[in-house]
XYZ file of N, CA and C in Angstrom:
285
model
N -7.068 -7.529 -11.533
C -7.370 -6.911 -10.259
C -6.921 -5.460 -10.282
N -7.686 -4.574 -9.666
C -7.253 -3.180 -9.562
C -5.961 -3.073 -8.739
N -5.147 -2.089 -9.089
C -3.874 -1.873 -8.407
C -3.949 -0.572 -7.619
N -3.339 -0.583 -6.445
C -3.349 0.567 -5.547
C -1.929 0.887 -5.114
N -1.698 2.153 -4.799
C -0.419 2.583 -4.249
C -0.687 3.318 -2.944
N 0.151 3.061 -1.967
C 0.055 3.760 -0.689
C 1.353 4.494 -0.434
N 1.256 5.794 -0.234
C 2.389 6.602 0.209
C 2.349 6.558 1.731
N 3.410 6.065 2.339
C 3.389 5.746 3.768
C 4.363 6.616 4.536
N 3.887 7.096 5.685
C 4.711 7.822 6.634
C 4.760 7.015 7.918
N 5.939 6.914 8.509
C 6.121 6.160 9.744
C 6.143 7.136 10.903
N 5.286 6.873 11.869
C 5.264 7.661 13.094
C 6.310 7.060 14.024
N 7.346 7.823 14.355
C 8.460 7.312 15.153
C 8.013 6.716 16.481
N 6.900 7.181 17.021
C 6.423 6.636 18.293
C 5.891 5.219 18.133
N 5.406 4.880 16.933
C 4.803 3.569 16.712
C 5.794 2.515 16.254
N 6.867 2.914 15.636
C 7.866 1.967 15.141
C 9.176 2.288 15.838
N 9.630 1.356 16.684
C 10.755 1.633 17.563
C 12.122 1.448 16.918
N 12.242 0.484 15.972
C 13.561 0.242 15.403
C 13.431 -0.394 14.027
N 14.555 -0.486 13.344
C 14.561 -1.000 11.967
C 14.127 -2.456 11.894
N 14.511 -3.277 12.887
C 14.111 -4.687 12.873
C 12.596 -4.824 12.987
N 11.984 -4.016 13.837
C 10.530 -4.057 13.986
C 9.860 -3.649 12.683
N 10.397 -2.634 12.039
C 9.838 -2.180 10.773
C 9.944 -3.272 9.711
N 11.061 -3.979 9.666
C 11.223 -5.064 8.697
C 10.208 -6.171 8.943
N 9.930 -6.478 10.179
C 8.968 -7.546 10.481
C 7.544 -7.129 10.139
N 7.257 -5.844 10.177
C 5.912 -5.360 9.852
C 5.537 -5.743 8.423
N 6.480 -5.675 7.464
C 6.146 -5.956 6.065
C 5.675 -7.387 5.875
N 6.271 -8.334 6.603
C 5.815 -9.716 6.521
C 4.400 -9.867 7.055
N 4.115 -9.197 8.165
C 2.773 -9.232 8.745
C 1.764 -8.570 7.812
N 2.147 -7.442 7.235
C 1.258 -6.731 6.310
C 0.931 -7.622 5.117
N 1.934 -8.263 4.550
C 1.735 -9.152 3.394
C 0.727 -10.252 3.742
N 0.886 -10.877 4.891
C -0.020 -11.948 5.313
C -1.442 -11.427 5.507
N -1.580 -10.286 6.145
C -2.912 -9.727 6.397
C -3.578 -9.262 5.104
N -2.799 -8.727 4.174
C -3.371 -8.358 2.878
C -3.985 -9.585 2.213
N -3.277 -10.707 2.249
C -3.779 -11.931 1.631
C -5.097 -12.363 2.253
N -5.257 -12.138 3.558
C -6.508 -12.465 4.240
C -7.658 -11.583 3.763
N -7.338 -10.429 3.189
C -8.348 -9.480 2.705
C -8.528 -9.541 1.193
N -8.040 -10.619 0.545
C -8.132 -10.758 -0.907
C -7.323 -9.669 -1.616
N -6.136 -9.418 -1.093
C -5.224 -8.434 -1.683
C -3.821 -9.038 -1.661
N -2.944 -8.492 -2.491
C -1.574 -8.982 -2.546
C -0.607 -7.806 -2.633
N 0.303 -7.746 -1.674
C 1.353 -6.729 -1.703
C 2.313 -7.103 -2.823
N 2.396 -6.270 -3.847
C 3.245 -6.550 -5.009
C 4.669 -6.079 -4.797
N 4.812 -4.852 -4.298
C 6.135 -4.264 -4.125
C 6.088 -3.260 -2.989
N 7.222 -3.079 -2.334
C 7.343 -2.016 -1.338
C 8.741 -1.422 -1.453
N 8.793 -0.121 -1.294
C 10.054 0.612 -1.453
C 10.224 1.598 -0.309
N 11.450 1.745 0.165
C 11.804 2.863 1.021
C 12.107 4.020 0.080
N 11.607 5.198 0.390
C 11.799 6.331 -0.524
C 12.349 7.549 0.221
N 13.072 8.367 -0.504
C 13.564 9.636 0.022
C 12.541 10.706 -0.301
N 12.428 11.672 0.570
C 11.519 12.771 0.272
C 10.430 12.902 1.321
N 9.294 13.369 0.884
C 8.194 13.690 1.803
C 7.638 12.463 2.524
N 7.661 11.296 1.878
C 7.120 10.077 2.464
C 8.236 9.079 2.725
N 7.955 8.093 3.574
C 8.973 7.118 3.965
C 8.976 5.860 3.099
N 7.787 5.394 2.694
C 7.674 4.162 1.922
C 6.602 4.293 0.857
N 6.711 3.434 -0.150
C 5.687 3.274 -1.169
C 5.345 1.794 -1.209
N 4.060 1.478 -1.076
C 3.607 0.087 -1.197
C 2.663 0.008 -2.386
N 2.852 -0.988 -3.233
C 1.995 -1.222 -4.386
C 1.322 -2.571 -4.166
N -0.020 -2.581 -4.244
C -0.730 -3.834 -4.033
C -1.930 -3.943 -4.950
N -2.346 -5.180 -5.178
C -3.556 -5.457 -5.936
C -4.618 -5.904 -4.955
N -5.860 -5.527 -5.228
C -6.973 -5.918 -4.367
C -8.122 -6.388 -5.242
N -8.820 -7.413 -4.761
C -9.916 -7.991 -5.523
C -11.044 -7.014 -5.798
N -11.259 -6.087 -4.885
C -12.311 -5.080 -5.055
C -12.026 -3.905 -4.112
N -12.885 -2.912 -4.149
C -12.677 -1.706 -3.343
C -12.697 -2.020 -1.845
N -13.576 -2.944 -1.445
C -13.637 -3.314 -0.029
C -12.316 -3.915 0.435
N -11.726 -4.770 -0.377
C -10.428 -5.357 -0.051
C -9.352 -4.274 0.035
N -9.430 -3.276 -0.836
C -8.466 -2.167 -0.804
C -8.613 -1.361 0.488
N -9.871 -1.105 0.901
C -10.103 -0.383 2.157
C -9.543 -1.175 3.336
N -9.809 -2.472 3.381
C -9.313 -3.303 4.474
C -7.792 -3.311 4.494
N -7.179 -3.333 3.338
C -5.722 -3.316 3.255
C -5.159 -1.987 3.749
N -5.795 -0.898 3.369
C -5.359 0.420 3.841
C -5.488 0.507 5.362
N -6.554 -0.057 5.902
C -6.739 -0.064 7.352
C -5.707 -0.948 8.042
N -5.268 -1.997 7.361
C -4.212 -2.858 7.896
C -2.933 -2.055 8.097
N -2.596 -1.209 7.124
C -1.402 -0.366 7.263
C -1.534 0.524 8.496
N -2.690 1.124 8.647
C -2.951 2.023 9.776
C -2.814 1.267 11.107
N -3.343 0.052 11.148
C -3.291 -0.742 12.370
C -1.855 -1.045 12.793
N -0.947 -1.069 11.828
C 0.465 -1.314 12.113
C 1.243 -0.025 12.379
N 0.544 1.071 12.579
C 1.210 2.327 12.903
C 1.760 3.066 11.701
N 1.309 2.698 10.499
C 1.783 3.344 9.280
C 0.697 4.279 8.762
N 1.011 5.545 8.673
C 0.078 6.531 8.135
C 0.178 6.462 6.620
N -0.933 6.208 5.935
C -0.856 5.987 4.489
C -1.928 6.762 3.740
N -1.540 7.259 2.594
C -2.471 7.826 1.621
C -2.544 6.796 0.494
N -3.706 6.175 0.342
C -3.866 5.089 -0.630
C -4.726 5.556 -1.791
N -4.300 5.203 -2.998
C -5.049 5.601 -4.190
C -4.991 4.498 -5.231
N -6.024 4.414 -6.057
C -6.010 3.454 -7.164
C -5.115 4.008 -8.255
N -4.339 3.124 -8.872
C -3.437 3.540 -9.941
C -3.707 2.714 -11.192
N -3.322 3.270 -12.334
C -3.509 2.605 -13.618
C -2.167 2.592 -14.344
N -1.806 1.453 -14.877
C -0.596 1.296 -15.673
C -0.614 2.320 -16.819
N 0.529 2.900 -17.146
C 0.564 3.940 -18.178
C 0.122 3.422 -19.546
N 0.378 2.155 -19.858
C -0.108 1.602 -21.127
C -1.636 1.574 -21.148
N -2.236 1.158 -20.048
C -3.696 1.157 -19.963
C -4.246 2.573 -20.012
N -3.536 3.505 -19.378
C -3.954 4.901 -19.414
C -3.934 5.431 -20.846
N -2.903 5.081 -21.591
C -2.805 5.512 -22.991
C -3.992 5.004 -23.801
N -4.404 3.765 -23.550
C -5.563 3.206 -24.244
C -6.831 3.965 -23.884
N -6.957 4.339 -22.624
C -8.124 5.126 -22.189
C -8.169 6.468 -22.909
N -7.015 7.112 -23.005
C -6.946 8.410 -23.652
C -7.311 8.272 -25.129
N -6.844 7.208 -25.777
C -7.149 6.987 -27.188
C -8.652 6.786 -27.412
N -9.333 6.229 -26.412
C -10.765 5.974 -26.536
C -11.614 7.222 -26.383
N -11.039 8.263 -25.798
C -11.813 9.498 -25.541
C -11.844 10.389 -26.749
């Protein structure tokens, strides 16, 4: 399955407290599964963005639905397809 990463920013108006934010990840995981996607990992990060979510999706449509799920939960996300560095190395060798 293709893998995607979302750099997420939290809008303080949409997420009121840490407990609410923690519960959002469980809801996101469940909704991703409904869209033929699986949340693999999520991290709180320091810097320009607040969180990083890594997920697999069955196809591009599932990835779009998953990205929209983040938005629906008040999470502003920049989502992109990613490739494992070993796979990237193989691609480079083929060129």
